[in-house]
Amino acid sequence: MTELTDLGIAALRDGIRAKTFSAREVADAFIVKVSAAKALNAFIVETPEHALEAAKAADEAVAAGETLKPLAGVPIGMKDLFATKGVQTTAASHILEGFKPVYESTVSAKLWDAGAGMLGKLNLDQFAMGSSNETSYFGNVVSPWRRGANGIGARDNAPLAPGGSSGGSSAAIAARIVPGATGTDTGGSIRQPAAFTGISGIKPTYGRCSRWGVVAFASSLDQAGPMARSVQDCAILLENMAGFDPKDSTSLQLPVPDWETALSGDLRGKKVGIPAEYRLDGMSNEIAALWQQGIDWLKDAGAEIIDVSLPHTKYALPAYYIIAPAEASSNLARYDGVRYGLRDLPEGANLQDMYAATRAAGFGEEVKRRILIGTYVLSAGFYDAYYTQAQKVRTLIAQDFENAFSICDLLLTPTAPSAAFALGENADPLAMYMNDVFTVPASLAGLPAMSVPGGIDKAGLPLGLQIIGKPLDEQGVLNAGLAIEQRAGFTARPEVWW
Amino acid sequence: MSVDTATVKKVASLARIAITDADAEKLAPELNNILGWIEQLGEVDTSSVEPMTAVIPNILRLREDVVTEGQQRDAILANAPQGEHGFFTVPKVVE
């Protein structure tokens, strides 16, 4: 018999409705797995009581014959960037250690209203800054994958990066200790970890999901989205996360489509663009082959493939590394040791000294590095040369996409330039930033984009394909994701070593 | 444009982050490396381009100018590192 923890969101939801198993059984099974997986370091805080409470409510509703909520009794993981009322929310930082919000983020509130339960708060890169989960104050998340798993490639026990920043989410889903989780994506933080761990994840159009109660990194880019083991599960979670929120001034005042019901892997009549500029010099043969495989799958699903050009692609990463740190330096100014979080007050210190000491002690190296870059590019004399120029280049990048979408419906690219690397292997900050080369452009343009597993490399590690859609066309993105999922037949999974 | 340790210290002070001389020595080449790389944006001709202000067209909504929530002093102070008599407290700023 299949273990309950092998089931995804849809199967758990349907099984609870059909009384095949109880929500309590589901919660118990996942709680056991979570507590047995400490070696992954995927959780900062475990909240079994929250999951059990949601299960109890679901089972009572089943017993009473009531109409069940969309996610009744389904337990999930919550990235520790979402404020959860009464439950420690740290953004994986020391400066917010012990912070217990007195409010609930809109996205998490929506999920609880839909009947979901919380297994715990998932680890991440500190303030969502990183591509490997090596910047958390609470230690690295370790991917459940290992090179040479399932007899493919040479065996190697080096701990691998689960991707970042939503690495706790990706590791927990791939290890089957949660069926799905929330992520946030600023420059690829849902898609790249999904690709590294062989799962799916979608960043919706900017403004679909409320940012209210999500610890801010770069406000014009940050967007929440779901991560799960199937495209359908992503659609279900996204439906229950998205929606207008008057508390977020950038929230889109639009109805949430019924993405799950409209899912179809039939792409007849769709044109998929292949952007020439994503074929980087020195792209590995494996990534190139995966991309070609993806093209063939989409053709098989009925899509017409066309070549497109996004001429400003090479400027996306440098523009991102001006805009994101600039916004971060402003957003993170709120951590000053006065209203919440850590306070470091050296003997005889004045107010300025207290701010400086608190922030020095409370922020990690990467966070400080980005705040300093952001402060520098915004400082007097440099603002126009850096920030204004980056925002102009951002306009050009968005126009590139607009032009491409005048002749095609979707774009297909690899998600990341490589499979997961070993923790500690990518020590140079600039080299680490290059990991986001394929995901950042869509973030700068606010477009919906998804990663789905496409295959495994010669070391037995997962590789992802990225689909980018027009603004608000999550349905098109999910449908193309489903077409790939149906043809890739990705069933590889990490062997349990934890 | 090259950043020296004095500049790093100045930027750190603007950012309200205490750094040691050793930190500044270490950070200067790192920041130079990153800033050198992002300077390639200068080669893009943007003379006829408007900087982006909103990534997705959206109307900035206004709400009524009324108090919507209030009476939450305890909740607001709940996570304060130090609070007294219903206020946040900080080191003395007035001599």
Coordinates of C-alpha atoms in Angstrom, one line a residue:
Chain A
M1 CA 0.0 0.0 0.0
T2 CA 1.2 3.5 -0.8
E3 CA 2.2 5.4 2.3
L4 CA 0.0 8.4 3.0
T5 CA 3.0 10.7 2.9
D6 CA 3.6 9.7 -0.7
L7 CA 0.3 11.3 -1.7
G8 CA 0.1 14.8 -3.0
I9 CA -2.3 17.6 -2.3
A10 CA -5.1 16.5 -4.6
A11 CA -4.9 12.8 -3.5
L12 CA -5.0 13.8 0.2
R13 CA -7.9 16.2 -0.3
D14 CA -9.9 13.6 -2.3
G15 CA -9.0 10.7 0.1
I16 CA -10.3 12.7 3.1
R17 CA -13.5 13.6 1.2
A18 CA -14.0 9.9 0.2
K19 CA -13.3 8.8 3.7
T20 CA -10.5 6.5 2.4
F21 CA -8.5 7.8 5.4
S22 CA -9.0 10.5 8.0
A23 CA -7.4 13.9 8.2
R24 CA -6.0 12.8 11.6
E25 CA -4.2 9.8 9.9
V26 CA -2.7 12.1 7.3
A27 CA -1.5 14.7 9.9
D28 CA 0.0 11.9 12.1
A29 CA 1.8 10.4 9.2
F30 CA 3.4 13.7 8.2
I31 CA 4.2 14.7 11.7
V32 CA 6.2 11.5 12.2
K33 CA 8.1 12.1 9.0
V34 CA 8.9 15.7 9.9
S35 CA 10.3 14.8 13.2
A36 CA 12.4 12.0 11.8
A37 CA 14.0 14.3 9.1
K38 CA 16.0 16.7 11.4
A39 CA 19.1 15.9 9.3
L40 CA 17.7 17.9 6.4
N41 CA 17.3 21.0 8.7
A42 CA 14.3 21.9 6.6
F43 CA 12.3 23.3 9.5
I44 CA 13.1 26.2 11.9
V45 CA 10.0 25.5 14.0
E46 CA 7.7 22.4 13.9
T47 CA 4.0 23.0 14.6
P48 CA 2.3 19.6 14.9
E49 CA -0.4 21.1 17.0
H50 CA -1.5 23.4 14.2
A51 CA -1.7 20.5 11.7
L52 CA -3.6 18.4 14.2
E53 CA -6.1 21.1 14.9
A54 CA -6.8 21.5 11.2
A55 CA -7.2 17.7 10.9
K56 CA -9.7 17.7 13.8
A57 CA -11.8 20.3 12.1
A58 CA -11.7 18.4 8.8
D59 CA -12.7 15.1 10.4
E60 CA -15.5 16.8 12.3
A61 CA -16.8 18.3 9.1
V62 CA -16.6 14.9 7.4
A63 CA -18.5 13.3 10.3
A64 CA -21.2 16.0 10.2
G65 CA -21.6 15.6 6.4
E66 CA -20.7 19.2 5.8
T67 CA -19.3 20.5 2.6
L68 CA -15.6 20.4 3.0
K69 CA -13.3 23.4 2.5
P70 CA -11.0 23.2 -0.5
L71 CA -7.9 22.1 1.5
A72 CA -9.7 20.5 4.5
G73 CA -7.2 18.4 6.4
V74 CA -4.3 18.9 4.1
P75 CA -1.1 19.7 6.0
I76 CA 1.5 21.9 4.4
G77 CA 4.8 23.6 5.2
M78 CA 5.0 27.4 5.5
K79 CA 8.2 29.2 4.4
D80 CA 9.4 31.2 7.4
L81 CA 9.0 34.4 5.5
F82 CA 5.3 34.5 6.1
A83 CA 4.1 36.0 9.4
T84 CA 2.2 33.4 11.3
K85 CA 0.2 34.6 14.4
G86 CA 1.8 33.4 17.6
V87 CA 4.4 31.3 15.8
Q88 CA 8.0 32.4 15.6
T89 CA 8.7 34.1 12.2
T90 CA 12.4 34.8 11.6
A91 CA 13.1 35.0 7.9
A92 CA 16.0 32.7 8.9
S93 CA 17.7 35.7 10.6
H94 CA 19.1 36.3 14.0
I95 CA 17.6 39.8 14.1
L96 CA 14.1 38.4 14.1
E97 CA 14.9 35.4 16.3
G98 CA 12.0 35.0 18.8
F99 CA 9.7 37.3 16.9
K100 CA 6.1 36.1 17.3
P101 CA 3.8 38.1 15.1
V102 CA 0.5 39.2 16.5
Y103 CA -1.0 39.0 13.0
E104 CA -1.3 36.5 10.2
S105 CA 0.0 37.1 6.6
T106 CA -2.8 37.2 4.0
V107 CA -1.5 34.2 2.1
S108 CA -1.2 32.0 5.2
A109 CA -4.6 33.2 6.5
K110 CA -6.2 32.2 3.2
L111 CA -4.6 28.8 3.3
W112 CA -5.8 28.2 6.9
D113 CA -9.3 29.5 5.9
A114 CA -9.2 26.9 3.1
G115 CA -8.8 24.2 5.8
A116 CA -5.0 23.6 5.5
G117 CA -2.9 22.8 8.5
M118 CA 0.7 23.8 9.2
L119 CA 3.4 21.3 9.9
G120 CA 5.9 24.0 10.6
K121 CA 7.9 27.0 9.5
L122 CA 10.4 26.1 6.8
N123 CA 14.0 27.2 6.6
L124 CA 15.3 29.5 3.9
D125 CA 18.1 31.8 2.9
Q126 CA 18.2 34.7 5.3
F127 CA 15.7 37.3 4.3
A128 CA 15.3 35.2 1.1
M129 CA 18.8 36.3 0.0
G130 CA 20.6 33.4 -1.6
S131 CA 20.4 30.6 -4.1
S132 CA 21.7 27.7 -2.0
N133 CA 20.3 27.9 1.6
E134 CA 23.7 28.7 3.0
T135 CA 22.8 32.0 4.5
S136 CA 20.3 31.0 7.1
Y137 CA 21.1 31.8 10.7
F138 CA 19.7 28.5 11.6
G139 CA 22.1 26.5 9.5
N140 CA 22.1 25.1 5.9
V141 CA 19.2 23.1 4.6
V142 CA 20.5 19.9 3.1
S143 CA 18.9 18.5 -0.1
P144 CA 17.5 15.0 0.3
W145 CA 19.1 14.2 -3.1
R146 CA 22.6 12.8 -3.4
R147 CA 24.8 12.3 -6.4
G148 CA 24.6 8.7 -7.6
A149 CA 21.2 8.0 -6.1
N150 CA 19.2 5.2 -7.7
G151 CA 22.3 3.8 -9.3
I152 CA 22.8 6.7 -11.7
G153 CA 26.3 8.1 -11.8
A154 CA 29.0 7.9 -9.2
R155 CA 27.9 7.7 -5.6
D156 CA 28.9 10.7 -3.5
N157 CA 27.6 11.6 -0.1
A158 CA 28.5 15.3 -0.4
P159 CA 25.6 17.4 1.1
L160 CA 23.9 19.2 -1.8
A161 CA 22.2 22.6 -2.0
P162 CA 18.4 22.4 -2.1
G163 CA 18.4 25.7 -4.0
G164 CA 17.3 29.0 -2.6
S165 CA 15.8 30.9 -1.2
S166 CA 12.8 28.5 -0.7
G167 CA 15.2 25.6 0.0
G168 CA 13.4 24.4 3.2
S169 CA 10.3 24.2 1.1
S170 CA 11.9 22.3 -1.8
A171 CA 13.8 19.9 0.4
A172 CA 10.7 19.0 2.5
I173 CA 8.6 18.4 -0.5
A174 CA 11.2 16.3 -2.3
A175 CA 11.8 14.3 0.9
R176 CA 8.0 13.7 1.2
I177 CA 7.8 15.1 4.6
V178 CA 5.3 17.7 3.4
P179 CA 2.9 17.3 0.4
G180 CA 3.3 21.0 -0.6
A181 CA 4.5 24.3 0.8
T182 CA 4.6 28.0 0.2
G183 CA 7.5 29.7 -1.4
T184 CA 8.4 33.2 -2.4
D185 CA 10.2 34.3 -5.5
T186 CA 12.1 37.5 -5.9
G187 CA 14.6 36.5 -8.6
G188 CA 13.9 32.8 -8.9
S189 CA 13.5 31.6 -5.3
I190 CA 10.6 29.2 -6.1
R191 CA 11.7 28.0 -9.5
Q192 CA 15.4 27.3 -8.9
P193 CA 15.0 25.3 -5.7
A194 CA 12.1 23.4 -7.4
A195 CA 14.5 22.5 -10.3
F196 CA 17.2 21.5 -7.9
T197 CA 15.0 19.0 -6.0
G198 CA 12.8 17.6 -8.8
I199 CA 9.5 19.2 -7.8
S200 CA 7.2 21.9 -9.4
G201 CA 6.7 25.5 -8.4
I202 CA 5.0 28.5 -9.9
K203 CA 5.6 32.2 -9.3
P204 CA 2.3 33.9 -10.4
T205 CA 2.0 37.3 -12.0
Y206 CA 3.2 40.0 -9.7
G207 CA 0.2 41.2 -7.7
R208 CA -1.7 37.9 -7.8
C209 CA -0.7 37.0 -4.2
S210 CA -0.8 39.5 -1.4
R211 CA 2.6 40.5 0.0
W212 CA 0.9 41.7 3.2
G213 CA 2.6 39.9 6.2
V214 CA 5.4 38.5 4.0
V215 CA 8.8 39.7 5.3
A216 CA 9.8 42.1 2.5
F217 CA 13.0 41.7 0.5
A218 CA 12.5 43.6 -2.7
S219 CA 8.9 44.8 -2.9
S220 CA 8.6 45.4 -6.6
L221 CA 9.7 41.8 -7.3
D222 CA 8.6 39.7 -4.3
Q223 CA 5.8 37.3 -5.1
A224 CA 4.5 34.3 -3.2
G225 CA 3.6 31.0 -4.9
P226 CA 3.2 27.3 -4.3
M227 CA 5.6 24.4 -4.5
A228 CA 4.5 20.8 -4.7
R229 CA 5.2 17.5 -6.5
S230 CA 2.7 18.0 -9.3
V231 CA 1.4 20.7 -11.5
Q232 CA -2.2 20.0 -10.4
D233 CA -1.1 20.4 -6.8
C234 CA 0.5 23.7 -7.6
A235 CA -2.8 24.9 -9.2
I236 CA -4.8 23.9 -6.2
L237 CA -2.5 25.6 -3.7
L238 CA -2.3 28.7 -5.9
E239 CA -6.0 29.1 -6.1
N240 CA -6.1 29.1 -2.3
M241 CA -3.2 31.6 -2.0
A242 CA -4.1 34.2 -4.7
G243 CA -6.7 36.9 -4.6
F244 CA -7.2 40.6 -4.0
D245 CA -6.1 42.1 -0.7
P246 CA -6.9 45.7 0.1
K247 CA -4.0 45.7 2.6
D248 CA -1.4 45.4 -0.3
S249 CA -1.4 48.4 -2.6
T250 CA 0.1 46.4 -5.4
S251 CA -2.5 43.6 -5.1
L252 CA -4.4 43.1 -8.3
Q253 CA -8.2 43.6 -8.1
L254 CA -9.1 40.5 -10.2
P255 CA -11.0 37.3 -9.5
V256 CA -9.0 34.1 -9.0
P257 CA -9.5 31.7 -11.9
D258 CA -10.4 28.1 -11.4
W259 CA -7.0 26.9 -12.5
E260 CA -7.4 23.3 -11.5
T261 CA -10.6 22.7 -13.3
A262 CA -9.3 24.3 -16.5
L263 CA -6.0 22.3 -16.5
S264 CA -5.3 20.7 -19.8
G265 CA -2.0 19.4 -21.3
D266 CA -3.4 19.9 -24.8
L267 CA -1.4 22.7 -26.4
R268 CA -2.8 22.6 -29.9
G269 CA -3.1 26.2 -31.3
K270 CA -0.4 27.5 -28.9
K271 CA 2.8 29.0 -30.0
V272 CA 5.9 28.5 -27.8
G273 CA 8.8 30.8 -28.2
I274 CA 12.4 29.7 -27.7
P275 CA 14.5 32.7 -26.8
A276 CA 17.8 32.7 -28.6
E277 CA 19.6 34.7 -25.9
Y278 CA 19.0 32.0 -23.3
R279 CA 21.4 29.7 -25.2
L280 CA 24.4 30.9 -23.2
D281 CA 28.0 30.4 -24.2
G282 CA 29.3 27.3 -22.5
M283 CA 25.9 25.9 -21.8
S284 CA 26.3 22.3 -20.7
N285 CA 25.3 19.6 -23.2
E286 CA 22.9 18.2 -20.6
I287 CA 21.1 21.4 -20.2
A288 CA 20.9 22.0 -23.9
A289 CA 19.7 18.4 -24.4
L290 CA 17.0 18.8 -21.7
W291 CA 15.8 22.0 -23.4
Q292 CA 15.6 20.2 -26.8
Q293 CA 13.7 17.4 -25.1
G294 CA 11.3 20.0 -23.7
I295 CA 10.8 21.5 -27.1
D296 CA 9.9 18.0 -28.5
W297 CA 7.5 17.4 -25.6
L298 CA 5.6 20.6 -26.3
K299 CA 5.5 19.9 -30.0
D300 CA 4.1 16.5 -29.1
A301 CA 1.4 18.3 -27.1
G302 CA 0.4 20.2 -30.2
A303 CA 2.3 23.4 -29.7
E304 CA 4.0 25.2 -32.6
I305 CA 7.6 26.1 -31.7
I306 CA 9.0 29.4 -32.9
D307 CA 12.3 31.3 -32.4
V308 CA 12.1 34.6 -30.5
S309 CA 14.6 37.1 -29.4
L310 CA 14.9 38.8 -26.0
P311 CA 17.8 41.1 -26.8
H312 CA 18.3 42.6 -23.3
T313 CA 18.5 39.3 -21.5
K314 CA 22.2 39.7 -20.6
Y315 CA 21.4 42.9 -18.7
A316 CA 18.8 41.3 -16.5
L317 CA 21.1 40.0 -13.8
P318 CA 23.1 43.2 -13.3
A319 CA 19.8 45.2 -13.3
Y320 CA 18.4 42.8 -10.7
Y321 CA 21.5 43.1 -8.5
I322 CA 21.0 46.9 -8.4
I323 CA 17.2 46.9 -8.0
A324 CA 16.9 44.1 -5.4
P325 CA 19.6 45.3 -3.0
A326 CA 18.4 48.9 -3.4
E327 CA 14.9 47.9 -2.3
A328 CA 16.3 45.6 0.4
S329 CA 18.4 48.3 1.9
S330 CA 15.2 50.4 2.3
N331 CA 13.0 47.5 3.4
L332 CA 15.5 46.2 6.0
A333 CA 15.9 49.7 7.5
R334 CA 13.0 48.7 9.8
Y335 CA 15.2 46.3 11.7
D336 CA 16.8 48.7 14.2
G337 CA 16.3 47.1 17.6
V338 CA 13.4 49.4 18.6
R339 CA 10.1 47.8 17.7
Y340 CA 10.8 44.1 17.4
G341 CA 13.6 41.6 17.2
L342 CA 17.1 41.8 18.5
R343 CA 18.6 44.8 20.4
D344 CA 22.3 45.1 20.9
L345 CA 23.1 48.0 23.3
P346 CA 26.8 48.3 24.0
E347 CA 27.8 49.9 27.3
G348 CA 27.4 53.7 27.0
A349 CA 26.0 53.5 23.5
N350 CA 23.8 56.2 22.0
L351 CA 20.9 55.6 19.7
Q352 CA 23.0 55.6 16.5
D353 CA 25.4 53.1 18.1
M354 CA 22.6 50.9 19.2
Y355 CA 21.2 50.8 15.6
A356 CA 24.6 50.0 14.2
A357 CA 25.5 47.4 16.8
T358 CA 22.1 45.7 16.5
R359 CA 22.2 45.5 12.7
A360 CA 25.8 44.3 12.8
A361 CA 24.9 41.5 15.2
G362 CA 21.6 40.6 13.7
F363 CA 22.3 40.4 9.9
G364 CA 24.3 37.7 8.2
E365 CA 27.1 38.3 5.8
E366 CA 25.1 38.1 2.6
V367 CA 22.4 40.3 4.0
K368 CA 24.9 43.0 5.0
R369 CA 26.6 42.7 1.6
R370 CA 23.4 43.4 -0.2
I371 CA 22.3 46.2 2.2
L372 CA 25.7 47.9 1.5
I373 CA 25.4 47.5 -2.3
G374 CA 21.9 48.9 -2.1
T375 CA 22.9 51.8 0.1
Y376 CA 25.8 52.5 -2.2
V377 CA 23.8 52.5 -5.4
L378 CA 21.1 54.7 -3.8
S379 CA 23.6 57.2 -2.3
A380 CA 23.9 60.8 -3.5
G381 CA 25.7 61.1 -6.8
F382 CA 25.1 57.4 -7.8
Y383 CA 21.3 57.1 -7.8
D384 CA 20.9 58.0 -11.5
A385 CA 23.9 56.1 -12.7
Y386 CA 22.8 52.9 -11.0
Y387 CA 19.2 52.8 -9.9
T388 CA 17.5 54.9 -12.6
Q389 CA 19.6 53.2 -15.3
A390 CA 18.6 49.8 -13.9
Q391 CA 14.9 50.8 -13.9
K392 CA 15.3 51.9 -17.5
V393 CA 16.9 48.7 -18.5
R394 CA 14.1 46.9 -16.7
T395 CA 11.6 48.7 -19.0
L396 CA 13.6 47.4 -22.0
I397 CA 13.5 43.8 -20.6
A398 CA 9.8 44.0 -20.1
Q399 CA 9.4 45.4 -23.6
D400 CA 11.4 42.4 -24.9
F401 CA 8.9 40.1 -23.4
E402 CA 6.0 42.1 -24.7
N403 CA 7.5 41.9 -28.2
A404 CA 8.0 38.2 -27.9
F405 CA 4.4 37.7 -26.7
S406 CA 3.1 39.5 -29.7
I407 CA 4.1 36.5 -31.7
C408 CA 3.9 33.6 -29.2
D409 CA 1.9 32.5 -26.1
L410 CA 4.6 31.0 -23.9
L411 CA 8.3 30.7 -23.6
L412 CA 10.3 27.6 -22.8
T413 CA 13.8 27.8 -21.2
P414 CA 15.9 25.8 -18.8
T415 CA 15.3 26.8 -15.1
A416 CA 18.9 26.8 -13.9
P417 CA 22.2 26.5 -15.6
S418 CA 23.2 23.4 -13.7
A419 CA 21.9 20.7 -11.4
A420 CA 22.3 21.2 -7.6
F421 CA 25.8 21.9 -6.5
A422 CA 27.4 20.8 -3.2
L423 CA 27.1 23.0 -0.2
G424 CA 30.2 25.2 0.1
E425 CA 31.1 24.6 -3.5
N426 CA 30.0 28.1 -4.8
A427 CA 31.9 30.4 -2.5
D428 CA 32.1 33.5 -4.7
P429 CA 29.0 35.7 -4.3
L430 CA 29.1 36.8 -8.0
A431 CA 29.3 33.1 -9.2
M432 CA 26.3 32.4 -7.0
Y433 CA 24.3 35.2 -8.5
M434 CA 24.7 33.6 -11.9
N435 CA 22.5 30.7 -10.8
D436 CA 19.5 32.9 -11.4
V437 CA 20.4 33.8 -14.9
F438 CA 17.3 32.2 -16.4
T439 CA 14.8 33.1 -13.7
V440 CA 15.5 36.8 -13.1
P441 CA 14.3 38.3 -16.4
A442 CA 10.7 37.0 -15.8
S443 CA 10.8 38.4 -12.3
L444 CA 11.9 41.8 -13.5
A445 CA 8.9 41.8 -15.9
G446 CA 6.5 40.5 -13.2
L447 CA 5.5 37.5 -15.4
P448 CA 4.1 34.2 -14.3
A449 CA 6.7 31.5 -14.5
M450 CA 7.0 27.9 -13.5
S451 CA 9.6 25.2 -13.1
V452 CA 8.7 21.5 -13.7
P453 CA 11.1 18.5 -13.5
G454 CA 12.3 17.5 -16.9
G455 CA 14.8 14.8 -16.2
I456 CA 18.0 13.8 -14.4
D457 CA 21.6 14.5 -15.2
K458 CA 24.5 12.1 -15.4
A459 CA 24.9 12.3 -11.6
G460 CA 21.3 11.3 -11.1
L461 CA 20.2 14.8 -10.0
P462 CA 17.0 16.5 -11.2
L463 CA 16.9 19.2 -13.8
G464 CA 14.1 21.6 -14.4
L465 CA 12.4 23.3 -17.4
Q466 CA 10.9 26.8 -17.1
I467 CA 7.8 28.0 -18.7
I468 CA 7.2 31.8 -18.8
G469 CA 3.7 33.2 -19.6
K470 CA 2.0 36.5 -20.5
P471 CA 0.8 38.6 -17.6
L472 CA -2.1 36.9 -15.8
D473 CA -1.8 33.7 -18.0
E474 CA -1.1 31.3 -15.1
Q475 CA -3.4 28.9 -16.9
G476 CA -1.3 28.8 -20.0
V477 CA 1.8 28.3 -17.8
L478 CA 0.2 25.5 -15.8
N479 CA -1.1 23.8 -19.0
A480 CA 2.4 23.7 -20.6
G481 CA 3.8 22.5 -17.3
L482 CA 1.2 19.7 -17.3
A483 CA 2.1 18.8 -20.9
I484 CA 5.8 18.4 -19.9
E485 CA 4.9 16.6 -16.7
Q486 CA 2.8 14.1 -18.6
R487 CA 5.6 13.4 -21.1
A488 CA 8.6 13.6 -18.8
G489 CA 7.2 10.8 -16.5
F490 CA 9.5 12.1 -13.8
T491 CA 9.4 9.5 -11.0
A492 CA 12.9 9.6 -9.7
R493 CA 13.0 10.3 -6.0
P494 CA 15.8 10.7 -3.4
E495 CA 16.7 7.6 -1.4
V496 CA 16.0 8.0 2.3
W497 CA 19.3 8.6 4.2
W498 CA 18.1 11.1 6.8
Chain B
M1 CA 34.5 53.4 -10.1
S2 CA 36.4 51.8 -7.3
V3 CA 35.4 51.5 -3.7
D4 CA 38.1 51.9 -1.1
T5 CA 37.8 51.0 2.6
A6 CA 36.9 54.5 3.6
T7 CA 34.0 54.4 1.2
V8 CA 32.9 51.1 2.6
K9 CA 32.9 52.5 6.1
K10 CA 31.0 55.6 5.0
V11 CA 28.3 53.4 3.2
A12 CA 28.2 51.1 6.3
S13 CA 27.6 54.1 8.5
L14 CA 24.8 55.3 6.1
A15 CA 23.3 51.8 6.4
R16 CA 23.6 51.9 10.2
I17 CA 25.8 48.8 10.3
A18 CA 28.8 48.7 12.6
I19 CA 31.9 47.3 10.8
T20 CA 35.4 46.8 11.9
D21 CA 38.5 47.8 9.8
A22 CA 39.0 44.1 9.0
D23 CA 35.4 43.9 7.7
A24 CA 36.0 46.9 5.5
E25 CA 39.2 45.4 4.1
K26 CA 37.4 42.2 3.3
L27 CA 34.3 43.9 1.9
A28 CA 36.0 46.4 -0.4
P29 CA 37.2 43.9 -3.0
E30 CA 33.9 42.0 -2.9
L31 CA 31.9 45.1 -3.5
N32 CA 34.2 46.2 -6.2
N33 CA 33.8 42.9 -7.9
I34 CA 30.0 43.2 -7.8
L35 CA 29.9 46.9 -8.7
G36 CA 32.4 46.4 -11.6
W37 CA 30.0 43.7 -12.9
I38 CA 26.8 45.7 -12.7
E39 CA 28.5 48.7 -14.4
Q40 CA 28.0 46.9 -17.7
L41 CA 24.5 48.4 -17.6
G42 CA 26.1 51.7 -18.6
E43 CA 26.6 50.3 -22.2
V44 CA 22.8 50.2 -22.7
D45 CA 21.4 53.2 -24.6
T46 CA 18.4 54.2 -22.5
S47 CA 18.2 57.9 -23.6
S48 CA 14.7 57.4 -24.9
V49 CA 13.5 55.0 -22.2
E50 CA 11.3 55.8 -19.2
P51 CA 12.4 54.0 -15.9
M52 CA 9.9 51.4 -14.8
T53 CA 7.6 52.4 -12.0
A54 CA 5.1 49.6 -12.0
V55 CA 5.8 46.1 -13.2
I56 CA 2.2 45.3 -13.9
P57 CA -0.2 48.1 -14.8
N58 CA -2.3 48.7 -11.7
I59 CA -4.3 51.6 -10.2
L60 CA -3.1 52.9 -6.9
R61 CA -6.1 52.7 -4.7
L62 CA -6.9 55.4 -2.2
R63 CA -8.9 54.6 0.9
E64 CA -11.0 56.9 3.1
D65 CA -8.9 59.0 5.4
V66 CA -10.3 57.4 8.6
V67 CA -8.9 55.3 11.4
T68 CA -9.5 51.7 10.5
E69 CA -7.8 50.0 13.3
G70 CA -6.8 51.3 16.7
Q71 CA -6.5 50.5 20.4
Q72 CA -3.8 48.0 19.7
R73 CA -1.0 49.3 21.9
D74 CA -0.3 46.0 23.6
A75 CA -0.1 44.1 20.3
I76 CA 2.2 46.7 18.9
L77 CA 4.5 46.5 21.9
A78 CA 4.3 42.8 22.2
N79 CA 7.6 42.1 20.4
A80 CA 9.5 45.2 21.6
P81 CA 13.0 44.5 23.0
Q82 CA 12.2 47.1 25.6
G83 CA 9.0 48.9 26.4
E84 CA 7.9 51.0 29.3
H85 CA 4.6 52.6 30.3
G86 CA 3.1 51.8 26.9
F87 CA 6.1 53.2 24.9
F88 CA 9.1 51.9 23.0
T89 CA 12.2 52.9 24.9
V90 CA 15.6 53.8 23.4
P91 CA 18.8 55.1 24.9
K92 CA 18.7 58.8 25.9
V93 CA 18.8 61.1 22.9
V94 CA 18.3 64.4 24.6
E95 CA 21.0 65.7 26.9

